[in-house]
PDB file of N, CA and C in Angstrom:
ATOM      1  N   UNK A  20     117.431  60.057  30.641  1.00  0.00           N
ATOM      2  CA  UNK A  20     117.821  61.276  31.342  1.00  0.00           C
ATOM      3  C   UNK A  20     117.081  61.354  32.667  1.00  0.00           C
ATOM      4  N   UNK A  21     117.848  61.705  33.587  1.00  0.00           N
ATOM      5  CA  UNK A  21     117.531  61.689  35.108  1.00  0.00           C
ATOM      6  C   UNK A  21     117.071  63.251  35.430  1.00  0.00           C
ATOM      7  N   UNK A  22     115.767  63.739  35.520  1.00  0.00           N
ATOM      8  CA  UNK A  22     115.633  64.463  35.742  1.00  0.00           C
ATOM      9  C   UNK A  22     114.827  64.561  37.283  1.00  0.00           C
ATOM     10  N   UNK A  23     115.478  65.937  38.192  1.00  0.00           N
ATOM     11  CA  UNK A  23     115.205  65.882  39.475  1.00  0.00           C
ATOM     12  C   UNK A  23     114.893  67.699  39.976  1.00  0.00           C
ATOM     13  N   UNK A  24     113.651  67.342  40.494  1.00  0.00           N
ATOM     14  CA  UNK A  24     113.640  69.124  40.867  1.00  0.00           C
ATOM     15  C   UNK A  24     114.735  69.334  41.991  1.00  0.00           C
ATOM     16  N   UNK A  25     114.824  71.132  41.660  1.00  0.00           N
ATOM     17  CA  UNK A  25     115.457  71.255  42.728  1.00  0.00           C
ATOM     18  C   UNK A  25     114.690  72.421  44.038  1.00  0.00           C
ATOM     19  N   UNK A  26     114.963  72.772  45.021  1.00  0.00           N
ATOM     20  CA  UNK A  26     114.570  73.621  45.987  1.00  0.00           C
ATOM     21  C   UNK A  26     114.568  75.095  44.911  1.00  0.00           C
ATOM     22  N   UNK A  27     115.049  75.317  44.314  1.00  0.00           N
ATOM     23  CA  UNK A  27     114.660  76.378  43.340  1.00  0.00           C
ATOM     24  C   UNK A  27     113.706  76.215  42.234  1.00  0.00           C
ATOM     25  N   UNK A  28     113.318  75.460  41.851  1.00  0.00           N
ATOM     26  CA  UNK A  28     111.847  74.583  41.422  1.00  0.00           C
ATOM     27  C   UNK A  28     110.916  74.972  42.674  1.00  0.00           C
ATOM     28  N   UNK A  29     110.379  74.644  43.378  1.00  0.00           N
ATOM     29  CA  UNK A  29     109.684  75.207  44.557  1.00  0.00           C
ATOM     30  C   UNK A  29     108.703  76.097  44.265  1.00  0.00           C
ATOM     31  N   UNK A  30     107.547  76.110  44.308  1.00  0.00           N
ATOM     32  CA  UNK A  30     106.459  76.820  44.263  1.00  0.00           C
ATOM     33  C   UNK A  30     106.801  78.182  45.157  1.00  0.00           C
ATOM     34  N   UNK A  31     107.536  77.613  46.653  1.00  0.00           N
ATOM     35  CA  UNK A  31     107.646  78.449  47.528  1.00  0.00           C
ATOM     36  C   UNK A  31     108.408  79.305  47.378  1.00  0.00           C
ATOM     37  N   UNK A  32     109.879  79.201  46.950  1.00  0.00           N
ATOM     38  CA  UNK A  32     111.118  79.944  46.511  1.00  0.00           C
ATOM     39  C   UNK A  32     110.876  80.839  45.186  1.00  0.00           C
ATOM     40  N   UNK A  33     109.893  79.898  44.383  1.00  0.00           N
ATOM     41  CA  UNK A  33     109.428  80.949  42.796  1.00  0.00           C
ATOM     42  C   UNK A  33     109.175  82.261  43.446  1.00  0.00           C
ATOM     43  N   UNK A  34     107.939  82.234  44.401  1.00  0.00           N
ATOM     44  CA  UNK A  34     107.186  83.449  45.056  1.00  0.00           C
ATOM     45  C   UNK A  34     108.056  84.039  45.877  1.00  0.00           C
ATOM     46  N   UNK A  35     109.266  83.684  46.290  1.00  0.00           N
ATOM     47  CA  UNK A  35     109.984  85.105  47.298  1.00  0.00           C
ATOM     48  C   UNK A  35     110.765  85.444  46.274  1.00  0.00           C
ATOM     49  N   UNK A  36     111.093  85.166  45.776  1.00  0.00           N
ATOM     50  CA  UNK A  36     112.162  85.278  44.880  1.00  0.00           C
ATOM     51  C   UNK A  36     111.649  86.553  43.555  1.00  0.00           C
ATOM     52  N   UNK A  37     110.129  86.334  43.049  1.00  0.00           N
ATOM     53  CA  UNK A  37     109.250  87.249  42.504  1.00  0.00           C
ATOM     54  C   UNK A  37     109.291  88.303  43.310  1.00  0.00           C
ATOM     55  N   UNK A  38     108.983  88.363  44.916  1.00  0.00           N
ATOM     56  CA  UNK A  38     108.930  89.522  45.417  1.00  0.00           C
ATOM     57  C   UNK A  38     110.138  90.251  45.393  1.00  0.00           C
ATOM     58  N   UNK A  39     111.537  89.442  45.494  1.00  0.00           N
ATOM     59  CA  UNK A  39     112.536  89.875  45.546  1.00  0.00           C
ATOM     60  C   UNK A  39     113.159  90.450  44.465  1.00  0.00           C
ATOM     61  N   UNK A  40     112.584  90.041  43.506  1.00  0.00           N
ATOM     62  CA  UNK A  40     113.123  90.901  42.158  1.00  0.00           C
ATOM     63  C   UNK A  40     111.865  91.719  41.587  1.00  0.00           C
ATOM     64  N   UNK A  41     110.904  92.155  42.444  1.00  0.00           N
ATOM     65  CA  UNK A  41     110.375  93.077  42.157  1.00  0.00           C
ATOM     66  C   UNK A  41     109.324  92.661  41.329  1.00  0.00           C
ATOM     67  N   UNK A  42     108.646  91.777  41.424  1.00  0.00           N
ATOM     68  CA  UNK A  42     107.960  91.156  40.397  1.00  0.00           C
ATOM     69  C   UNK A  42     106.265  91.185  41.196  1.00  0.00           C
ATOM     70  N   UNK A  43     105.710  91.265  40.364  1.00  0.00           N
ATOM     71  CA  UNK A  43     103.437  91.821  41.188  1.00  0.00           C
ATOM     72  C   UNK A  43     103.325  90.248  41.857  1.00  0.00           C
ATOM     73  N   UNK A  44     102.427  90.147  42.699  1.00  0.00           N
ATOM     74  CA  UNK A  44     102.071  89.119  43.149  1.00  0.00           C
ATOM     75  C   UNK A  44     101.328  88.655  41.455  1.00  0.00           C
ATOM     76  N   UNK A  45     100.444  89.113  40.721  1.00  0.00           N
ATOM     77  CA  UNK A  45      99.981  88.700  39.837  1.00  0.00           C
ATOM     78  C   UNK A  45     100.773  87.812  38.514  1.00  0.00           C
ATOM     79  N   UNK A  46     101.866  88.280  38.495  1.00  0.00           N
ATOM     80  CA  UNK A  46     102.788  87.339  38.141  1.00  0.00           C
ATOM     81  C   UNK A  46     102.592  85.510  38.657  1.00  0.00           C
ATOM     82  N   UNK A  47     102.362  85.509  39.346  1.00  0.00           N
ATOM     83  CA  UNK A  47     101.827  83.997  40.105  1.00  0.00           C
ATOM     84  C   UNK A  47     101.560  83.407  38.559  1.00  0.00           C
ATOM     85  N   UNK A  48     102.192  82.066  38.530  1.00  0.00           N
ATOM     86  CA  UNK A  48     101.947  81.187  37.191  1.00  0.00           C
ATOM     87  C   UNK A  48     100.652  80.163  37.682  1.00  0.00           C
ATOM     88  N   UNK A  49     100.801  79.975  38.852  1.00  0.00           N
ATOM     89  CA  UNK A  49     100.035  79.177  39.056  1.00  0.00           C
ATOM     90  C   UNK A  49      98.288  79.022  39.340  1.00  0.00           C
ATOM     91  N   UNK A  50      97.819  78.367  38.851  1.00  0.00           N
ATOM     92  CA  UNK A  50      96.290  78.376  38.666  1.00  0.00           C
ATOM     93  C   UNK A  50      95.499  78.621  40.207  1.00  0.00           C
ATOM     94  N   UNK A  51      94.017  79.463  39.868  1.00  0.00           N
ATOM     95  CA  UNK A  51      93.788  79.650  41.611  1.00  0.00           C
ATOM     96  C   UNK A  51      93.308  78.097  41.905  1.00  0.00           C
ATOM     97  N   UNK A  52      93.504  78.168  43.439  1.00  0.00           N
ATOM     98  CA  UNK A  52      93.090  77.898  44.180  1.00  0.00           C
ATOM     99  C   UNK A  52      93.822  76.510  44.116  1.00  0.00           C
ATOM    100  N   UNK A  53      95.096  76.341  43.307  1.00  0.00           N
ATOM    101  CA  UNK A  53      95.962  74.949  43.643  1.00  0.00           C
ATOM    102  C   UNK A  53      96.828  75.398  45.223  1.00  0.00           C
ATOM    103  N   UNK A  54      97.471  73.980  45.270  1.00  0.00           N
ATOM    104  CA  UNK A  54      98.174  74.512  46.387  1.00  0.00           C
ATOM    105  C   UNK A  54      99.991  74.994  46.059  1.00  0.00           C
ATOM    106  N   UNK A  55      99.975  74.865  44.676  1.00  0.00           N
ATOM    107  CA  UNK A  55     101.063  75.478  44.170  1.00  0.00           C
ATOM    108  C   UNK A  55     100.742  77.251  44.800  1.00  0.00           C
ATOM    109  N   UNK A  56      99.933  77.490  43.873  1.00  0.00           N
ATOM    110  CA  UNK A  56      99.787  79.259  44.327  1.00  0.00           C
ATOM    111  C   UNK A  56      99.628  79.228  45.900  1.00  0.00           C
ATOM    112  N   UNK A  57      99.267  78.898  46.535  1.00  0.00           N
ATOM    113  CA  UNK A  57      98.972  79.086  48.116  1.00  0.00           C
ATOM    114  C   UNK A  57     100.480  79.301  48.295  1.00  0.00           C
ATOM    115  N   UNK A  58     101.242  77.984  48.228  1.00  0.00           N
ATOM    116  CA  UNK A  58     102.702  78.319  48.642  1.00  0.00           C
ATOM    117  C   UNK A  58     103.369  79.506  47.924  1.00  0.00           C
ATOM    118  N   UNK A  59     103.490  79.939  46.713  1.00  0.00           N
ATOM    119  CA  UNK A  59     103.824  81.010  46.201  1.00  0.00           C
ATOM    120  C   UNK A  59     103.436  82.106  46.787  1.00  0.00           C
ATOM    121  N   UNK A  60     102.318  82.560  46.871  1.00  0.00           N
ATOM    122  CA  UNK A  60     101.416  83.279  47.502  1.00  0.00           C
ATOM    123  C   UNK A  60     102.136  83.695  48.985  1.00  0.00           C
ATOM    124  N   UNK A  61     102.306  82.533  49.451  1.00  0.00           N
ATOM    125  CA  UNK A  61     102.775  83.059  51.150  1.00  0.00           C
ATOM    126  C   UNK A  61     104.056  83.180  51.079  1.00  0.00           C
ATOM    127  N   UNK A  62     104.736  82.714  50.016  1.00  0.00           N
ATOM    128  CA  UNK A  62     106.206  82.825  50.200  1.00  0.00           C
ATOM    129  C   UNK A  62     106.076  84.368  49.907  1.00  0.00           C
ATOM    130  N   UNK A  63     105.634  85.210  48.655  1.00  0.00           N
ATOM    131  CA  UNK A  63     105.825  86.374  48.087  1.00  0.00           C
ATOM    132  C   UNK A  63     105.508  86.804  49.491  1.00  0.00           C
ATOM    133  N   UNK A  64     104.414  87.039  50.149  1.00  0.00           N
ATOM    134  CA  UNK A  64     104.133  87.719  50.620  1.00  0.00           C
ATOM    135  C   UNK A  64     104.937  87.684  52.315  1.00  0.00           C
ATOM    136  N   UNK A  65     105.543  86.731  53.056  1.00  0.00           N
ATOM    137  CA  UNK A  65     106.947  86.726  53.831  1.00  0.00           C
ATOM    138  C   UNK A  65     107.805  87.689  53.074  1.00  0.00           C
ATOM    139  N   UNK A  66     108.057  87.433  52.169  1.00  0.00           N
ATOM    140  CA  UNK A  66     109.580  87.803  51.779  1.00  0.00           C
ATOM    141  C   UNK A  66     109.089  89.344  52.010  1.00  0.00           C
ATOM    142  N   UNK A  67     108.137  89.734  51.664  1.00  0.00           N
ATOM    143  CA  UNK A  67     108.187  91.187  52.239  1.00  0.00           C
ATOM    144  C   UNK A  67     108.625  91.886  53.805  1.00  0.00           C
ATOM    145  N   UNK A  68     108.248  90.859  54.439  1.00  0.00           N
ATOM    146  CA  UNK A  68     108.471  90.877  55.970  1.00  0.00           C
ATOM    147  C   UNK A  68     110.157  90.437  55.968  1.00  0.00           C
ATOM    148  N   UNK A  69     110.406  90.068  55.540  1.00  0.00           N
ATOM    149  CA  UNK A  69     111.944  90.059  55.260  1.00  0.00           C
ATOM    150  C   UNK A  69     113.012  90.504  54.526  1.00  0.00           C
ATOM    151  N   UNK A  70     112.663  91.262  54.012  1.00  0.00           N
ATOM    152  CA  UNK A  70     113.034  92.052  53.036  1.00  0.00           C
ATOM    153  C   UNK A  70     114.803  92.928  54.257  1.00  0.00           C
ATOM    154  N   UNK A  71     115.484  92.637  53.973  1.00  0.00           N
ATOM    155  CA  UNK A  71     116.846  93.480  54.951  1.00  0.00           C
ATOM    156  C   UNK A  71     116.799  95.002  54.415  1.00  0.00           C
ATOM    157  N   UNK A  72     116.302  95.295  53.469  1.00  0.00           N
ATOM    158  CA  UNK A  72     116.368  96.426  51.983  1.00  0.00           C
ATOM    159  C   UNK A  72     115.619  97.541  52.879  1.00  0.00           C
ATOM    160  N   UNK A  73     114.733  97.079  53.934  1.00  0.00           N
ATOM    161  CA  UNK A  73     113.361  97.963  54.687  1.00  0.00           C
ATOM    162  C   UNK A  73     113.811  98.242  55.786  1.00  0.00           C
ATOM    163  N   UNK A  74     115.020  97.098  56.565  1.00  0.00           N
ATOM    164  CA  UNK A  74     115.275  97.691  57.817  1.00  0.00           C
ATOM    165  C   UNK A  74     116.425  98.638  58.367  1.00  0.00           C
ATOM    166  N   UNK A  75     116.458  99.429  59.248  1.00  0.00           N
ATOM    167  CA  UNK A  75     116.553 100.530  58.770  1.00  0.00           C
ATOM    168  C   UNK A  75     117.523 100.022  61.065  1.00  0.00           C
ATOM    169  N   UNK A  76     118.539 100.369  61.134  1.00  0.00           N
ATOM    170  CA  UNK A  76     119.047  99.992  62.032  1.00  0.00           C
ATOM    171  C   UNK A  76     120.825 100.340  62.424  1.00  0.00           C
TER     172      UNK A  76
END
């Protein structure tokens, strides 16, 4: 069996995607100070800055 991650596998996409469904930064699966959580970490915390839900236009 051929198994292959995909861009939704992503450390980075896990974490906006948490913010996006409303989910704590503490949710983070990943152990401190890997660089899995770093990318999670900054993704959650973009996606707030992007959020369309906030702007108001």
């Amino acid at each position: 069996m051929n198994e292959q991650a995909t861009a939704s596998d992503s450390p980075f996409i896990q974490g906006r995607n948490a913010r996006l469904y409303g989910q704590s930064a503490d949710s983070c699966p990943y152990p401190e100070g890997s660089q899995d959580r770093a990318a999670w970490l900054q993704a959650y915390e973009e996606a707030a800055t992007d959020d369309p839900e906030g702007e108001k236009g």
